Short mmCIF file of C-alpha atoms and ligand atoms in Angstrom, two decimals:
data_model
loop_
_atom_site.label_atom_id
_atom_site.label_comp_id
_atom_site.label_asym_id
_atom_site.label_seq_id
_atom_site.Cartn_x
_atom_site.Cartn_y
_atom_site.Cartn_z
CA MET A 29 -4.45 5.37 41.19
CA SER A 30 -3.31 1.84 40.65
CA ASP A 31 -6.38 -0.39 40.89
CA SER A 32 -6.39 -2.19 37.59
CA ASN A 33 -10.18 -2.36 37.16
CA GLU A 34 -10.35 1.36 37.64
CA LEU A 35 -7.63 1.86 35.04
CA LEU A 36 -9.48 -0.36 32.56
CA SER A 37 -12.70 1.58 33.04
CA LEU A 38 -11.19 4.89 31.93
CA THR A 39 -12.13 6.29 28.55
CA LEU A 40 -9.37 7.48 26.28
CA ALA A 41 -10.10 11.10 27.21
CA GLU A 42 -10.09 10.33 30.93
CA ALA A 43 -6.85 8.37 30.70
CA ARG A 44 -5.27 11.17 28.66
CA ASP A 45 -6.24 13.72 31.28
CA ARG A 46 -4.88 11.58 34.13
CA LEU A 47 -1.68 10.96 32.24
CA ASN A 48 -1.36 14.69 31.68
CA ALA A 49 -1.98 15.32 35.37
CA ARG A 50 0.77 12.74 36.17
CA GLU A 51 -1.71 10.70 38.21
CA ILE A 52 -0.94 7.56 36.21
CA THR A 53 1.79 6.44 33.86
CA SER A 54 1.51 4.82 30.47
CA VAL A 55 3.40 1.81 31.83
CA GLU A 56 0.76 1.30 34.55
CA LEU A 57 -2.08 1.68 32.09
CA THR A 58 -0.43 -0.59 29.52
CA ASP A 59 0.36 -3.27 32.11
CA ALA A 60 -3.29 -3.29 33.21
CA TYR A 61 -4.33 -3.96 29.61
CA ILE A 62 -1.67 -6.62 29.02
CA ASP A 63 -2.91 -8.39 32.11
CA ALA A 64 -6.54 -8.08 30.93
CA MET A 65 -5.61 -9.50 27.51
CA GLU A 66 -4.16 -12.57 29.20
CA ARG A 67 -7.15 -12.99 31.51
CA ARG A 68 -9.65 -12.73 28.67
CA SER A 69 -7.76 -14.54 25.94
CA GLU A 70 -10.80 -16.76 25.27
CA LEU A 71 -12.45 -13.83 23.48
CA ASN A 72 -9.75 -14.37 20.81
CA ALA A 73 -9.79 -10.64 20.10
CA TYR A 74 -6.11 -10.55 19.13
CA ILE A 75 -4.31 -12.54 16.45
CA THR A 76 -0.90 -11.27 17.53
CA PRO A 77 -0.62 -9.71 20.98
CA THR A 78 2.54 -7.61 21.29
CA PRO A 79 3.03 -7.16 25.06
CA GLU A 80 6.78 -6.60 24.92
CA LYS A 81 6.50 -4.01 22.24
CA ALA A 82 3.66 -2.39 24.21
CA ARG A 83 5.83 -2.12 27.34
CA ASP A 84 8.70 -0.62 25.34
CA MET A 85 6.38 1.88 23.69
CA ALA A 86 4.80 2.79 27.04
CA LYS A 87 8.22 3.37 28.63
CA ALA A 88 9.26 5.55 25.71
CA SER A 89 5.99 7.45 26.00
CA ASP A 90 6.47 8.13 29.70
CA ALA A 91 9.97 9.37 28.92
CA ARG A 92 8.67 11.70 26.22
CA ARG A 93 6.05 13.04 28.58
CA ALA A 94 8.70 13.70 31.21
CA GLU A 95 10.45 15.83 28.59
CA GLY A 96 7.24 17.80 28.10
CA ASP A 97 6.60 16.29 24.69
CA ALA A 98 3.15 14.64 24.55
CA GLY A 99 1.10 13.89 21.42
CA ALA A 100 -2.69 13.63 21.14
CA MET A 101 -2.66 9.87 21.89
CA GLU A 102 0.35 9.96 24.21
CA GLY A 103 0.68 6.77 26.23
CA LEU A 104 -2.74 5.35 25.29
CA PRO A 105 -2.71 1.57 24.62
CA ILE A 106 -4.74 0.57 21.57
CA GLY A 107 -5.49 -2.45 19.40
CA MET A 108 -4.57 -2.34 15.72
CA LYS A 109 -6.77 -4.22 13.27
CA ASP A 110 -4.66 -6.83 11.52
CA LEU A 111 -5.46 -5.24 8.15
CA PHE A 112 -2.94 -2.46 8.87
CA CYS A 113 0.63 -3.28 7.92
CA THR A 114 2.87 -2.79 10.93
CA GLU A 115 6.61 -2.73 10.49
CA GLY A 116 8.27 -5.80 11.96
CA VAL A 117 4.98 -7.23 13.29
CA GLN A 118 3.10 -10.02 11.52
CA SER A 119 0.16 -8.63 9.52
CA THR A 120 -2.20 -11.35 8.32
CA ALA A 121 -5.50 -9.65 7.36
CA GLY A 122 -7.09 -12.66 9.07
CA SER A 123 -5.88 -14.92 6.24
CA HIS A 124 -3.80 -18.07 6.09
CA ILE A 125 -2.23 -16.78 2.87
CA LEU A 126 -0.55 -13.94 4.81
CA GLU A 127 0.52 -16.05 7.78
CA GLY A 128 4.07 -15.09 8.65
CA PHE A 129 4.01 -11.94 6.51
CA THR A 130 5.99 -9.30 8.38
CA PRO A 131 5.89 -5.93 6.60
CA THR A 132 9.02 -3.84 6.27
CA TYR A 133 6.89 -0.69 6.35
CA GLU A 134 4.21 0.94 8.47
CA SER A 135 0.75 1.93 7.21
CA THR A 136 0.19 5.68 7.24
CA VAL A 137 -2.69 5.54 9.73
CA SER A 138 -0.90 3.29 12.23
CA GLY A 139 2.22 5.45 11.79
CA ASN A 140 0.15 8.57 12.51
CA LEU A 141 -1.11 6.98 15.72
CA TRP A 142 2.38 5.99 16.89
CA ASN A 143 3.61 9.47 16.05
CA ALA A 144 0.82 10.82 18.23
CA GLY A 145 2.19 8.69 21.09
CA ALA A 146 -0.20 5.69 21.04
CA VAL A 147 1.00 2.31 22.34
CA MET A 148 0.30 -0.91 20.39
CA LEU A 149 -1.15 -3.78 22.43
CA GLY A 150 -1.37 -6.09 19.44
CA LYS A 151 -3.00 -6.89 16.13
CA THR A 152 -6.72 -7.56 16.42
CA ASN A 153 -8.64 -10.43 14.87
CA MET A 154 -10.89 -9.85 11.87
CA ASP A 155 -12.82 -11.54 9.09
CA GLU A 156 -10.46 -12.80 6.40
CA PHE A 157 -9.51 -9.83 4.18
CA ALA A 158 -12.32 -7.90 5.96
CA MET A 159 -14.97 -9.98 4.19
CA GLY A 160 -17.73 -10.71 6.63
CA SER A 161 -20.14 -9.41 9.25
CA SER A 162 -19.43 -11.84 12.05
CA ASN A 163 -15.71 -12.50 12.38
CA LEU A 164 -16.49 -16.13 11.57
CA THR A 165 -14.31 -16.09 8.45
CA SER A 166 -11.00 -15.46 10.22
CA TYR A 167 -8.39 -18.18 9.71
CA TYR A 168 -7.35 -17.48 13.30
CA GLY A 169 -10.69 -18.51 14.80
CA ASN A 170 -13.95 -16.93 15.86
CA VAL A 171 -14.00 -13.90 18.11
CA GLN A 172 -16.49 -13.86 20.95
CA ASN A 173 -18.69 -10.89 21.77
CA PRO A 174 -18.12 -9.95 25.43
CA PHE A 175 -21.90 -9.51 25.74
CA MET A 176 -24.06 -12.60 26.34
CA ALA A 177 -27.82 -12.90 25.80
CA ALA A 178 -29.83 -13.09 29.02
CA SER A 179 -31.78 -16.05 27.66
CA GLY A 180 -28.93 -17.50 25.61
CA GLY A 181 -27.77 -20.24 27.97
CA ASN A 182 -24.16 -19.00 27.73
CA GLN A 183 -24.11 -19.52 23.96
CA PRO A 184 -21.26 -17.40 22.55
CA LEU A 185 -22.31 -14.55 20.25
CA VAL A 186 -20.46 -12.99 17.33
CA PRO A 187 -19.00 -9.51 17.82
CA GLY A 188 -19.97 -8.52 14.25
CA GLY A 189 -17.41 -7.98 11.57
CA SER A 190 -15.17 -7.51 9.92
CA SER A 191 -13.53 -5.47 12.70
CA GLY A 192 -14.77 -7.99 15.30
CA GLY A 193 -11.51 -8.32 17.21
CA SER A 194 -11.22 -4.55 17.62
CA ALA A 195 -14.86 -4.31 18.74
CA SER A 196 -14.54 -7.16 21.22
CA ALA A 197 -11.28 -5.73 22.59
CA VAL A 198 -12.71 -2.26 23.20
CA SER A 199 -16.01 -3.52 24.60
CA GLY A 200 -14.36 -6.23 26.73
CA ARG A 201 -11.71 -3.79 28.03
CA LEU A 202 -8.77 -5.42 26.33
CA ALA A 203 -7.87 -2.11 24.65
CA ILE A 204 -8.79 1.46 25.45
CA ALA A 205 -9.64 1.96 21.78
CA ALA A 206 -8.84 0.26 18.49
CA THR A 207 -8.64 0.90 14.79
CA GLY A 208 -11.15 -0.52 12.36
CA THR A 209 -11.71 -0.42 8.64
CA ASP A 210 -15.07 -0.17 6.97
CA THR A 211 -15.85 -1.17 3.40
CA GLY A 212 -19.58 -1.76 3.80
CA GLY A 213 -20.14 -1.51 7.54
CA SER A 214 -17.19 -3.21 9.22
CA ILE A 215 -16.65 -0.49 11.79
CA ARG A 216 -20.28 0.43 12.45
CA GLN A 217 -21.97 -2.98 12.64
CA PRO A 218 -19.47 -4.55 15.11
CA ALA A 219 -19.60 -1.34 17.16
CA ALA A 220 -23.39 -1.73 17.36
CA PHE A 221 -23.09 -5.42 18.31
CA THR A 222 -20.66 -4.75 21.16
CA GLY A 223 -22.04 -1.50 22.60
CA ILE A 224 -19.25 0.85 21.50
CA VAL A 225 -18.87 3.82 19.14
CA GLY A 226 -17.62 3.14 15.60
CA PHE A 227 -16.95 5.93 13.11
CA LYS A 228 -16.30 5.51 9.40
CA PRO A 229 -15.11 8.88 8.14
CA THR A 230 -15.52 10.29 4.63
CA TYR A 231 -13.75 8.30 1.92
CA GLY A 232 -10.37 10.03 1.55
CA ARG A 233 -10.22 11.38 5.12
CA CYS A 234 -7.76 8.71 6.30
CA SER A 235 -5.00 7.35 4.09
CA ARG A 236 -5.39 3.80 2.79
CA TRP A 237 -1.65 3.43 2.26
CA GLY A 238 -0.37 0.28 3.93
CA ILE A 239 -3.85 -1.12 4.63
CA VAL A 240 -4.35 -4.50 2.98
CA ALA A 241 -6.82 -3.66 0.19
CA PHE A 242 -10.26 -5.25 0.01
CA ALA A 243 -12.34 -2.94 -2.22
CA SER A 244 -10.23 0.15 -2.82
CA SER A 245 -13.05 2.53 -3.79
CA LEU A 246 -14.85 1.76 -0.51
CA ASP A 247 -12.22 0.98 2.16
CA GLN A 248 -11.83 3.59 4.93
CA ALA A 249 -10.10 3.43 8.31
CA GLY A 250 -11.75 4.80 11.43
CA PRO A 251 -11.78 4.69 15.24
CA MET A 252 -13.60 2.20 17.50
CA THR A 253 -13.96 3.65 20.98
CA ARG A 254 -15.94 3.61 24.21
CA ASP A 255 -17.57 6.98 23.57
CA VAL A 256 -17.99 9.82 21.10
CA ARG A 257 -15.32 12.07 22.62
CA ASP A 258 -12.77 9.28 22.24
CA SER A 259 -13.86 8.86 18.63
CA ALA A 260 -13.20 12.55 17.98
CA ILE A 261 -9.76 12.42 19.60
CA MET A 262 -8.66 9.28 17.82
CA LEU A 263 -9.96 10.29 14.40
CA GLY A 264 -7.99 13.52 14.71
CA ALA A 265 -4.83 11.48 15.19
CA MET A 266 -5.58 9.03 12.35
CA ALA A 267 -6.77 11.45 9.66
CA GLY A 268 -4.85 13.62 7.24
CA PHE A 269 -3.65 14.02 3.69
CA ASP A 270 -1.10 11.50 2.50
CA PRO A 271 0.71 11.94 -0.80
CA LYS A 272 1.14 8.14 -0.90
CA ASP A 273 -2.63 7.63 -1.32
CA SER A 274 -3.93 9.41 -4.40
CA THR A 275 -7.50 9.24 -3.07
CA SER A 276 -6.65 10.87 0.25
CA VAL A 277 -7.98 14.40 0.30
CA GLU A 278 -5.87 17.47 0.99
CA THR A 279 -7.93 19.32 3.56
CA ALA A 280 -6.86 20.32 7.06
CA VAL A 281 -7.89 18.05 9.93
CA PRO A 282 -10.24 20.04 12.19
CA ASP A 283 -10.18 19.86 15.98
CA TYR A 284 -12.92 17.21 16.20
CA GLU A 285 -13.13 17.32 19.97
CA ALA A 286 -13.98 21.01 19.79
CA ALA A 287 -16.98 20.09 17.62
CA LEU A 288 -18.64 18.39 20.61
CA THR A 289 -20.54 21.45 21.77
CA GLY A 290 -23.70 19.55 22.71
CA ASP A 291 -25.73 22.10 20.77
CA ILE A 292 -27.78 20.81 17.85
CA ARG A 293 -30.58 23.36 18.02
CA GLY A 294 -31.95 23.96 14.55
CA MET A 295 -30.08 21.02 13.03
CA ARG A 296 -32.22 19.20 10.46
CA ILE A 297 -32.29 15.41 10.89
CA GLY A 298 -33.54 13.36 7.94
CA VAL A 299 -35.42 10.10 8.54
CA PRO A 300 -35.43 8.01 5.34
CA LYS A 301 -38.54 5.94 4.83
CA GLU A 302 -36.67 3.31 2.80
CA TYR A 303 -34.75 2.16 5.88
CA ARG A 304 -37.86 0.56 7.31
CA VAL A 305 -37.28 -3.09 6.45
CA ASP A 306 -39.81 -5.89 6.69
CA GLY A 307 -39.02 -8.43 9.33
CA ALA A 308 -36.65 -6.24 11.36
CA PRO A 309 -37.31 -6.67 15.09
CA ALA A 310 -39.79 -4.19 16.56
CA GLU A 311 -37.11 -3.16 19.05
CA ILE A 312 -34.97 -1.79 16.23
CA ASP A 313 -37.82 0.32 14.94
CA GLY A 314 -38.71 1.39 18.48
CA LEU A 315 -35.15 2.50 19.16
CA TRP A 316 -35.06 4.44 15.92
CA LYS A 317 -38.23 6.34 16.93
CA GLN A 318 -36.70 6.92 20.36
CA GLY A 319 -33.59 8.35 18.68
CA VAL A 320 -35.74 10.73 16.66
CA ASP A 321 -37.41 11.93 19.87
CA TRP A 322 -34.09 12.41 21.64
CA LEU A 323 -32.77 14.61 18.85
CA LYS A 324 -36.07 16.51 18.64
CA ASP A 325 -35.96 17.15 22.39
CA ALA A 326 -32.47 18.56 21.96
CA GLY A 327 -33.79 21.13 19.51
CA ALA A 328 -33.29 19.41 16.15
CA LYS A 329 -35.89 19.55 13.40
CA ILE A 330 -37.01 16.19 12.07
CA VAL A 331 -37.55 15.88 8.33
CA ASP A 332 -39.01 12.90 6.48
CA ILE A 333 -36.83 12.15 3.50
CA SER A 334 -36.63 9.60 0.71
CA LEU A 335 -33.53 7.81 -0.60
CA PRO A 336 -35.28 5.98 -3.42
CA HIS A 337 -32.43 3.75 -4.61
CA THR A 338 -31.69 2.28 -1.17
CA LYS A 339 -33.08 -1.13 -2.12
CA TYR A 340 -30.40 -1.51 -4.79
CA ALA A 341 -27.52 -0.72 -2.42
CA LEU A 342 -26.91 -4.25 -1.16
CA PRO A 343 -26.84 -5.98 -4.59
CA THR A 344 -24.74 -3.11 -5.95
CA TYR A 345 -22.26 -3.44 -3.10
CA TYR A 346 -22.03 -7.22 -3.54
CA ILE A 347 -21.01 -6.67 -7.17
CA VAL A 348 -18.64 -3.73 -6.76
CA ALA A 349 -16.85 -5.01 -3.64
CA PRO A 350 -16.11 -8.55 -4.95
CA ALA A 351 -15.07 -7.11 -8.34
CA GLU A 352 -12.45 -4.92 -6.69
CA ALA A 353 -11.49 -7.70 -4.29
CA SER A 354 -10.90 -10.22 -7.07
CA SER A 355 -8.51 -7.79 -8.67
CA ASN A 356 -6.80 -6.73 -5.41
CA LEU A 357 -6.32 -10.33 -4.30
CA ALA A 358 -4.65 -11.37 -7.56
CA ARG A 359 -1.34 -10.38 -5.96
CA TYR A 360 -1.44 -13.32 -3.53
CA ASP A 361 0.17 -15.85 -5.79
CA GLY A 362 2.69 -17.56 -3.54
CA VAL A 363 5.56 -15.55 -4.98
CA ARG A 364 5.62 -12.29 -3.06
CA PHE A 365 3.84 -12.63 0.27
CA GLY A 366 3.27 -15.25 2.95
CA LEU A 367 2.20 -18.77 2.06
CA ARG A 368 3.48 -20.87 -0.86
CA VAL A 369 2.22 -24.35 -1.66
CA ASP A 370 4.35 -26.05 -4.31
CA GLY A 371 2.97 -27.64 -7.48
CA LYS A 372 4.33 -29.37 -10.55
CA ASP A 373 4.77 -26.06 -12.41
CA LEU A 374 4.17 -22.35 -11.85
CA ASN A 375 0.43 -22.41 -12.58
CA ASP A 376 -0.01 -25.39 -10.35
CA MET A 377 1.84 -23.58 -7.54
CA TYR A 378 -0.49 -20.54 -7.94
CA ALA A 379 -3.56 -22.75 -7.82
CA HIS A 380 -2.42 -24.74 -4.80
CA THR A 381 -1.37 -21.65 -2.89
CA ARG A 382 -4.66 -19.85 -3.50
CA ALA A 383 -6.79 -22.94 -2.86
CA GLU A 384 -5.10 -23.55 0.47
CA GLY A 385 -4.44 -19.95 1.44
CA PHE A 386 -7.90 -18.46 0.93
CA GLY A 387 -10.94 -19.44 2.99
CA GLU A 388 -14.37 -20.22 1.60
CA GLU A 389 -15.83 -16.71 1.80
CA VAL A 390 -12.79 -15.16 0.12
CA GLN A 391 -12.95 -17.76 -2.65
CA ARG A 392 -16.66 -17.01 -3.12
CA ARG A 393 -15.92 -13.29 -3.49
CA VAL A 394 -13.06 -13.89 -5.93
CA LEU A 395 -15.36 -16.09 -8.03
CA VAL A 396 -18.23 -13.57 -7.99
CA GLY A 397 -15.85 -10.69 -8.69
CA THR A 398 -14.13 -12.44 -11.57
CA TYR A 399 -17.50 -13.38 -13.02
CA VAL A 400 -18.95 -9.84 -12.95
CA LEU A 401 -15.78 -8.48 -14.54
CA SER A 402 -15.55 -11.09 -17.29
CA ALA A 403 -16.18 -10.27 -20.95
CA GLY A 404 -19.87 -10.64 -21.68
CA TYR A 405 -20.97 -9.97 -18.09
CA TYR A 406 -19.09 -6.76 -17.41
CA ASP A 407 -21.81 -4.54 -18.92
CA ALA A 408 -24.68 -6.51 -17.43
CA TYR A 409 -23.34 -6.50 -13.86
CA TYR A 410 -20.32 -4.37 -13.12
CA LEU A 411 -21.15 -1.39 -15.31
CA LYS A 412 -24.77 -1.41 -14.20
CA ALA A 413 -23.70 -1.57 -10.55
CA GLN A 414 -21.42 1.42 -11.11
CA ARG A 415 -24.33 3.38 -12.56
CA ILE A 416 -26.60 2.49 -9.65
CA ARG A 417 -23.83 3.51 -7.28
CA THR A 418 -24.00 6.97 -8.86
CA LEU A 419 -27.77 7.08 -8.32
CA ILE A 420 -27.35 6.12 -4.68
CA ALA A 421 -24.81 8.90 -4.19
CA ARG A 422 -27.21 11.28 -5.93
CA ASP A 423 -30.04 10.32 -3.55
CA PHE A 424 -27.89 11.52 -0.65
CA GLN A 425 -26.84 14.63 -2.56
CA GLU A 426 -30.48 15.55 -2.98
CA ALA A 427 -31.30 14.75 0.64
CA TRP A 428 -28.72 17.30 1.82
CA GLY A 429 -31.01 19.96 0.35
CA SER A 430 -33.51 19.32 3.12
CA CYS A 431 -31.47 17.88 6.00
CA ASP A 432 -28.04 18.16 7.64
CA LEU A 433 -27.73 14.56 8.87
CA ILE A 434 -29.61 11.28 8.47
CA LEU A 435 -30.61 9.03 11.37
CA THR A 436 -31.11 5.26 10.88
CA PRO A 437 -30.56 2.04 12.82
CA THR A 438 -27.03 0.63 12.38
CA ALA A 439 -27.96 -3.02 11.84
CA PRO A 440 -31.18 -4.99 11.39
CA SER A 441 -30.54 -7.21 14.44
CA ALA A 442 -28.52 -7.54 17.62
CA ALA A 443 -25.54 -9.92 17.84
CA PHE A 444 -26.32 -13.53 16.84
CA GLY A 445 -24.84 -16.94 17.65
CA PHE A 446 -21.86 -18.55 15.90
CA GLU A 447 -24.07 -21.05 14.09
CA ASP A 448 -27.04 -18.82 13.25
CA LYS A 449 -26.13 -17.60 9.76
CA ALA A 450 -22.95 -19.50 9.07
CA ASP A 451 -24.36 -21.55 6.18
CA ASP A 452 -26.32 -18.78 4.53
CA PRO A 453 -24.22 -16.08 2.85
CA ILE A 454 -27.28 -14.08 1.78
CA ALA A 455 -28.61 -13.87 5.36
CA MET A 456 -25.12 -12.73 6.37
CA TYR A 457 -25.02 -10.08 3.61
CA LEU A 458 -28.37 -8.68 4.84
CA ASN A 459 -26.61 -7.46 7.97
CA ASP A 460 -25.12 -4.68 5.91
CA VAL A 461 -28.43 -3.30 4.64
CA PHE A 462 -28.22 -0.04 6.63
CA THR A 463 -24.47 0.53 6.43
CA VAL A 464 -23.70 -0.14 2.77
CA PRO A 465 -25.42 2.92 1.21
CA ALA A 466 -23.16 5.43 3.03
CA SER A 467 -20.14 3.37 1.98
CA LEU A 468 -21.15 3.41 -1.69
CA ALA A 469 -21.59 7.19 -1.45
CA GLY A 470 -18.30 7.65 0.48
CA LEU A 471 -20.04 9.48 3.34
CA PRO A 472 -19.09 9.71 7.02
CA ALA A 473 -21.29 7.59 9.30
CA ILE A 474 -21.12 6.76 12.98
CA SER A 475 -22.77 4.11 15.15
CA VAL A 476 -23.65 5.10 18.71
CA PRO A 477 -24.79 2.54 21.30
CA ALA A 478 -28.34 3.57 22.08
CA GLY A 479 -30.19 0.77 23.82
CA LEU A 480 -30.56 -2.91 24.60
CA ASP A 481 -32.82 -5.56 23.14
CA LYS A 482 -34.98 -7.84 25.26
CA ASP A 483 -31.99 -10.10 25.85
CA GLY A 484 -29.83 -7.27 27.13
CA LEU A 485 -27.81 -7.05 23.90
CA PRO A 486 -26.60 -3.69 22.57
CA LEU A 487 -28.28 -1.92 19.65
CA GLY A 488 -26.83 1.02 17.74
CA LEU A 489 -28.15 4.05 15.93
CA GLN A 490 -26.38 5.42 12.87
CA LEU A 491 -25.89 9.04 11.88
CA ILE A 492 -24.82 9.70 8.27
CA GLY A 493 -23.44 13.08 7.20
CA PRO A 494 -22.42 14.84 4.00
CA ALA A 495 -18.84 14.42 2.74
CA PHE A 496 -16.38 15.93 5.24
CA GLY A 497 -19.23 16.65 7.65
CA GLU A 498 -17.43 14.74 10.44
CA GLU A 499 -17.80 17.59 12.92
CA THR A 500 -21.57 17.75 12.50
CA VAL A 501 -21.82 13.96 12.74
CA LEU A 502 -19.79 13.94 15.95
CA ARG A 503 -21.74 16.81 17.47
CA ALA A 504 -25.10 15.10 16.95
CA ALA A 505 -23.62 11.74 18.00
CA GLY A 506 -22.56 13.34 21.29
CA VAL A 507 -26.12 14.54 21.88
CA LEU A 508 -27.52 11.11 21.04
CA GLU A 509 -25.06 9.49 23.43
CA THR A 510 -25.98 11.80 26.28
CA ALA A 511 -29.69 11.16 25.75
CA ALA A 512 -29.28 7.38 25.41
CA ASP A 513 -27.07 7.22 28.50
CA PHE A 514 -25.90 3.72 27.52
CA LYS A 515 -24.20 2.20 30.55
CA ALA A 516 -24.37 -1.56 29.98
CA THR A 517 -21.10 -3.34 30.56
CA PRO A 518 -20.49 -6.78 29.09
CA GLN A 519 -20.47 -9.88 31.25
CA LEU A 520 -17.12 -10.91 29.80
CA ALA A 521 -15.26 -7.64 30.34
CA ALA A 522 -11.83 -7.95 31.92
N1 LIG B 604 -19.93 -7.18 5.79
C1 LIG B 604 -19.50 -6.54 4.58
C2 LIG B 604 -18.79 -7.54 3.72
O1 LIG B 604 -18.74 -8.65 4.08
C3 LIG B 604 -18.65 -5.35 4.88
C4 LIG B 604 -17.28 -5.70 5.26
C5 LIG B 604 -16.44 -4.49 5.48
O2 LIG B 604 -16.95 -3.38 5.67
N2 LIG B 604 -15.14 -4.70 5.39
O3 LIG B 604 -18.27 -7.22 2.70
#
């Protein structure tokens, strides 16, 4: 098989099986993607494409396979979110301050993927330091969603964020799969906006070592893929204990693909009443009800549950995340990494570097974070937010007494235009209303494309599971996917 459109339409699992059957080579597959990346460069999904490296890696992969030595991701060309440090390849985190920063080390997760045989197509675009829900805060320009609204008059739409480049690449067929990171929804929301599967595993499942830190108690890496099986395969390759990350958890990585039995009979699915928000489009609510019916038809039991502290999740997140960010970003001072803008003395150099190097949203977060951590406000904001975070985690803990998983919408809207929320940070933060609670509680949560809105734009449903319940989440997600039978392909796919 050599037709390039056919190659680009393969899922990761299908490509793996054809590679194993020697029907295609990694070089052929990789070349098809390199060509697609060039043809669809206007999506701006990549900050740094690495075609030469990709070809070298693909050749090496084909050679390994010929020797009978093939890993779980052998020969599969993927996008790597630019938040992962990659040895010898510029890693910017979407920020001007890290422009030109070329790490001398490899993040654990990207290293795991290369060890499993994956091929790197390039570093994908993202919101600056992963702060955003639209990919509009990247220093390297907006990313376009490959989907267009039927009534939108060709107005470009955001792919969601912060992993917008990865989402656009996978949806637009510029990568077979990609990595994302999720602090408050950055894997799940862009997956929902672009009609792909995004899985944030349990906090501690994937190592954070070598990932540029945003909010360390929330950040988690996860796969962004075309379907649930691909998510299972890729998570298996990414996950694992890492002694270099003290919050990574020492438990064996299960065979996630084997969890996709299609059988959820007797599984209890919780439907939390607090996730019904005023003003959300009727289509979102309708899809949620449809999702409940699909799972019921597959033999699950539906349970009404309550997560009473849900309404505090967003304000809590927007205190905790900026607080940690302000501290994590203190290291960008013009001395050690990337950009330096000179001044009349050392303090002046710090100020100039940070003023020029950080974009507006990042500066806003550093200001908010510094404020909530300052003497006099620490107790009123940060400490209180920490306490509420505990209550939110406890809500979930109690819910697991009566259900095995929780079903909710992923986001309160479909993809929006570049200008729609750009001047209103609060409207932007509201995007995260359904994704942030699971992040605060450290729980695994997946977004599955489940339907289209009236404009033909993708909508996602979210399944949240108990800590280390990835197999259950994937199993139910597989059932949801089969029932939804989502087949829409974007207008701007390569
Ligand atoms: N949209 C959220 C924020 O701006 C979440 C981002 C993320 O998960 N990295 O903080």
